[in-house]
C-alpha positions as MATLAB code, in Angstrom:
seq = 'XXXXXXXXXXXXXXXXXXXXXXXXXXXXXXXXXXXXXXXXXXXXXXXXXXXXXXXXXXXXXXXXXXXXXXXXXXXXXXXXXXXXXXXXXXXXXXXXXXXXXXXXXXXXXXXXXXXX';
ca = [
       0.000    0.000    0.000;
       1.368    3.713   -0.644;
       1.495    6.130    2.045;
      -0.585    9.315    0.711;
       1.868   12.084    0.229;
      -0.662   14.409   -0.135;
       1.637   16.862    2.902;
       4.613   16.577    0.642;
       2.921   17.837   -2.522;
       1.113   20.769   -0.087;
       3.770   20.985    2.311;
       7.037   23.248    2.973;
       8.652   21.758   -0.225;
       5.995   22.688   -2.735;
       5.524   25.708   -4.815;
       2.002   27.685   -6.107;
       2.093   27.632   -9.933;
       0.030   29.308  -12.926;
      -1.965   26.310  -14.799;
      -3.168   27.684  -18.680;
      -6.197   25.972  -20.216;
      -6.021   26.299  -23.717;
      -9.245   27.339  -25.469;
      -8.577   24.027  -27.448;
      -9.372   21.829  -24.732;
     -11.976   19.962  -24.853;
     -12.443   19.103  -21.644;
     -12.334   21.836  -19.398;
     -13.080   26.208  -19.935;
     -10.253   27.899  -21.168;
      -8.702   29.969  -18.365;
      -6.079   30.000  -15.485;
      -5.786   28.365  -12.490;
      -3.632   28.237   -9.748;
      -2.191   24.827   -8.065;
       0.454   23.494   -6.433;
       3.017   21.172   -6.071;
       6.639   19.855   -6.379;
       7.870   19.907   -9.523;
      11.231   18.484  -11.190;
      13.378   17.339  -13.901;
      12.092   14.092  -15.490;
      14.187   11.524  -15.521;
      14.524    8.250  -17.961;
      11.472    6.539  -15.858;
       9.195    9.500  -16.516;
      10.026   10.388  -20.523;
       9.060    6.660  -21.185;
       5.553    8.470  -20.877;
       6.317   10.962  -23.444;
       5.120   10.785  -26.765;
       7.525   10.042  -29.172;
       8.449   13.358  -31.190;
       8.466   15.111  -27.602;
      11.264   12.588  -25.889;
      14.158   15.144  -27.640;
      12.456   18.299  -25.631;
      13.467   18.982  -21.973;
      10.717   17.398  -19.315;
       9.239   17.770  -16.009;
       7.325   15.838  -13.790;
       4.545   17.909  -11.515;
       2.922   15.975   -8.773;
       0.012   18.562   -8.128;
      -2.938   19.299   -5.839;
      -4.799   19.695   -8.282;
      -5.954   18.164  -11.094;
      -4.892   19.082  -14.504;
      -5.667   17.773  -17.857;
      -3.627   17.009  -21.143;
      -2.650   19.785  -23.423;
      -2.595   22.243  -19.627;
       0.399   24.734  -19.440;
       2.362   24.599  -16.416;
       4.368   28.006  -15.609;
       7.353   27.273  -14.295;
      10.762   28.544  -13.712;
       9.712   31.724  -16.491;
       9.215   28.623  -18.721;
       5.873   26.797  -20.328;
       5.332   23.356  -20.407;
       2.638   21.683  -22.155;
       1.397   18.869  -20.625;
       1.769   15.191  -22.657;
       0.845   12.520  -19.900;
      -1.310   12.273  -17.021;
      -2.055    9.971  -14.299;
      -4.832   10.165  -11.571;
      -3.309    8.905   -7.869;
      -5.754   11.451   -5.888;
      -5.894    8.275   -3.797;
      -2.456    8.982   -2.706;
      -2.908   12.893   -2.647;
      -1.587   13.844   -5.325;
      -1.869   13.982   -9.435;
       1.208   12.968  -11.773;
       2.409   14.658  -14.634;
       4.828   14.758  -17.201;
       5.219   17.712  -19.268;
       7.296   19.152  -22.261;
       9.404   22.491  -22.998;
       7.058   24.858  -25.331;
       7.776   28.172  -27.231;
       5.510   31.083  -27.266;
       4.153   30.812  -31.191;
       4.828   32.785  -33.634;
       2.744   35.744  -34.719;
       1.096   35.942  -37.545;
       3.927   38.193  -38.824;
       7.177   37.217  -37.780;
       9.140   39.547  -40.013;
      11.254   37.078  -41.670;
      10.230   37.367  -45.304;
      10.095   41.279  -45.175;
      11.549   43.439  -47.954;
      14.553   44.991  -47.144;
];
């Protein structure tokens, strides 16, 4: 049986972070939220989660309050990271995710083709 660790992931070690719904989701309002949590650098164990094409981006893994739901953006660290893989263990206190490095997009006029 696992001990719920739902004092670490609200405790002294965890931080309050930004969660971003996109307006794509389907299944929850777009909007932010706040949660909290620890967060860290995934390791091996976690990216085996990770789609394919994202395994070359830099990961985390957030064990939140909260829940949270695929495609969410985590703010962390000045950084976004798009969630990719979720699992529920609210019976342990606490949600599990792993989530991927994303870049702002580009506007709709970057400037690159410009005349000179």
């Amino acid at each position: 049986m696992r001990p719920n660790v739902r004092r670490v992931v609200t405790g002294r070690m965890s931080r309050k972070f930004t969660v971003t719904h996109p307006a794509t989701s389907d299944w929850q309002p777009a909007g932010v939220s706040n949660n909290r949590g620890v967060i860290y650098p995934a390791d091996t164990d976690a990216l085996q989660f990770a789609p394919e094409g994202t395994r070359l981006h830099d990961a985390i893994v957030v064990l939140a309050a909260k829940r949270m739901a695929f495609g969410d953006v985590v703010a962390w660290h000045d950084e976004r990271w798009r969630i990719t893989h979720l699992q529920d263990f609210s019976d342990y206190g606490y949600y599990y995710a792993v989530a991927v490095r994303t870049a702002e997009p580009a506007g709709p006029d970057s400037g690159g083709f410009a005349d000179a």
